[in-house]
XYZ file of C-alpha atoms in Angstrom:
174
model
C -18.079 -21.373 12.357
C -15.573 -22.996 12.397
C -13.626 -20.326 11.108
C -15.255 -17.751 13.881
C -13.837 -20.153 16.397
C -10.973 -22.009 15.294
C -9.009 -19.977 13.196
C -9.966 -16.494 13.815
C -8.205 -17.326 16.646
C -5.531 -19.463 15.327
C -5.072 -16.233 13.064
C -5.073 -13.515 16.386
C -2.704 -16.000 18.385
C -0.375 -16.670 16.093
C -0.127 -12.625 15.502
C 0.512 -12.235 19.264
C 3.294 -14.878 18.485
C 4.739 -13.122 16.223
C 4.877 -16.661 14.688
C 4.911 -15.308 10.648
C 5.069 -18.407 8.952
C 2.428 -20.302 10.911
C 0.352 -16.779 10.346
C 0.687 -16.840 6.717
C -0.606 -20.627 6.313
C -3.328 -20.092 8.125
C -4.476 -16.612 5.934
C -3.878 -19.339 2.962
C -6.142 -21.810 4.715
C -8.874 -19.749 5.668
C -8.586 -17.840 1.524
C -9.229 -21.557 0.395
C -12.284 -21.813 2.646
C -13.571 -18.436 3.352
C -15.798 -17.301 0.332
C -18.290 -14.629 1.192
C -16.957 -11.788 0.321
C -19.036 -9.379 2.764
C -17.677 -11.356 5.873
C -14.201 -11.397 4.769
C -15.270 -7.156 5.324
C -16.341 -7.485 8.434
C -12.639 -8.721 9.408
C -10.150 -5.691 7.869
C -10.346 -3.554 10.984
C -9.155 -6.738 13.358
C -6.943 -9.367 11.227
C -3.197 -8.321 11.966
C -0.964 -9.181 8.847
C 2.890 -9.673 9.048
C 4.221 -6.714 7.475
C 7.141 -7.001 5.458
C 9.779 -5.419 7.902
C 8.159 -8.294 10.081
C 5.990 -6.946 12.448
C 1.983 -7.845 12.457
C -0.432 -4.800 11.393
C -4.103 -4.243 11.258
C -4.253 -4.342 7.517
C -5.593 -1.174 7.394
C -2.277 -0.191 7.560
C -1.249 -2.007 4.689
C -0.935 -1.469 1.051
C -0.610 -4.590 -1.475
C 1.092 -2.703 -4.508
C -0.025 -3.375 -8.167
C 2.566 -4.281 -10.249
C 1.608 -0.891 -12.482
C 2.628 0.867 -9.582
C 5.336 -1.252 -7.357
C 8.768 -0.226 -9.908
C 6.839 3.945 -8.361
C 6.155 2.675 -4.768
C 10.061 1.207 -4.301
C 11.941 3.884 -5.467
C 9.248 6.435 -3.836
C 9.064 4.606 -0.053
C 11.401 2.050 -0.046
C 11.512 0.029 3.020
C 8.484 3.195 5.155
C 5.135 1.723 2.974
C 4.483 -1.586 4.998
C 2.799 -3.955 2.441
C 2.300 -7.893 3.031
C 5.312 -10.173 4.299
C 6.651 -12.020 1.252
C 6.262 -15.205 2.341
C 2.584 -14.638 2.006
C 1.262 -16.947 -0.976
C -0.668 -16.184 -3.901
C -3.963 -17.130 -1.933
C -3.656 -14.732 1.232
C -3.281 -12.026 -0.892
C -6.451 -12.838 -2.791
C -7.840 -12.298 0.642
C -6.331 -10.358 1.602
C -7.179 -8.147 -1.545
C -10.845 -8.909 -0.858
C -10.376 -7.372 2.180
C -10.232 -3.621 0.460
C -6.084 -3.961 0.787
C -5.756 -0.728 -1.753
C -3.226 -0.967 -4.187
C -1.808 2.549 -4.709
C -0.229 3.695 -0.704
C -3.001 5.885 1.110
C -3.810 9.486 0.439
C -1.191 10.134 4.117
C 1.405 8.195 3.046
C 1.665 9.916 -0.459
C 1.127 13.520 1.695
C 4.130 12.569 4.129
C 6.445 11.551 1.173
C 5.353 14.879 -1.026
C 6.396 17.029 2.717
C 9.956 15.659 2.011
C 10.159 15.065 -1.291
C 14.473 13.567 -2.109
C 16.139 13.452 -4.896
C 15.043 13.644 -8.083
C 13.987 9.897 -8.777
C 11.473 9.870 -6.102
C 10.094 13.110 -7.342
C 9.446 11.100 -10.502
C 8.295 8.553 -8.806
C 5.782 9.962 -6.689
C 4.683 12.285 -9.530
C 4.182 8.420 -11.519
C 1.525 7.735 -8.836
C 0.317 10.769 -8.575
C -0.953 10.522 -12.284
C -1.783 6.785 -11.618
C -4.826 8.488 -8.645
C -5.873 10.381 -10.898
C -6.025 7.698 -13.668
C -7.978 5.249 -11.171
C -10.077 7.211 -8.138
C -10.335 10.233 -10.470
C -9.984 14.282 -9.437
C -10.252 12.315 -5.889
C -7.228 10.782 -5.737
C -6.313 14.374 -5.728
C -7.845 15.550 -2.635
C -6.162 16.709 0.650
C -2.479 16.145 -1.366
C -0.414 19.067 -0.670
C 0.306 20.318 -4.520
C 0.319 23.294 -4.200
C 3.529 22.985 -2.261
C 7.410 22.444 -3.143
C 7.278 18.763 -3.390
C 8.889 18.764 -6.897
C 12.759 18.167 -7.436
C 14.243 20.845 -10.010
C 17.443 18.667 -12.159
C 19.491 20.995 -9.200
C 17.206 18.403 -6.937
C 16.243 21.372 -5.378
C 11.788 20.784 -4.272
C 9.701 23.057 -6.558
C 6.039 23.600 -7.113
C 4.734 21.959 -10.518
C 4.547 24.893 -11.782
C 7.488 26.562 -11.685
C 9.436 23.812 -13.607
C 9.422 23.183 -16.866
C 10.591 19.506 -19.349
C 13.092 19.918 -21.773
C 12.949 20.618 -25.232
C 15.020 21.716 -28.062
C 13.586 24.942 -28.174
C 15.309 25.804 -24.733
C 18.406 23.923 -24.944
C 18.918 26.288 -27.442
């Protein structure tokens, strides 16, 4: 009861005031006090959290890349993918994970990134993220993505369809 009557309003007030430090403390305390996953999930659409750019956004627009994909996310998205603020502690991060914060970029973010592939390093990072999506989600992880478009840069940096590319091998080099 104290959570709904005092803590949630305080968390909302911190977000309204743009007070990231206070919000992080409240989220940490909330994480330690609330153990009912069902209750936490009901807040998914209403709790606002400080993002890496200092704005307060709904949890539903954030991603929290796992250590496995974090390096690829950094190369593919840089600062354009909103992730929780670095000031959040481990308990608050655990709470956000319990709320359903995804460990990989959302489908919409992937589709947008594939529409403007950039350099070869970004293309490789996107390919690695697609591979991880298939590993974690199966074929459904690829639904709605522009896989047949020219999104993967070749060695010269020109976006190509993946099927139009080949991997260098000794036979090709000769």
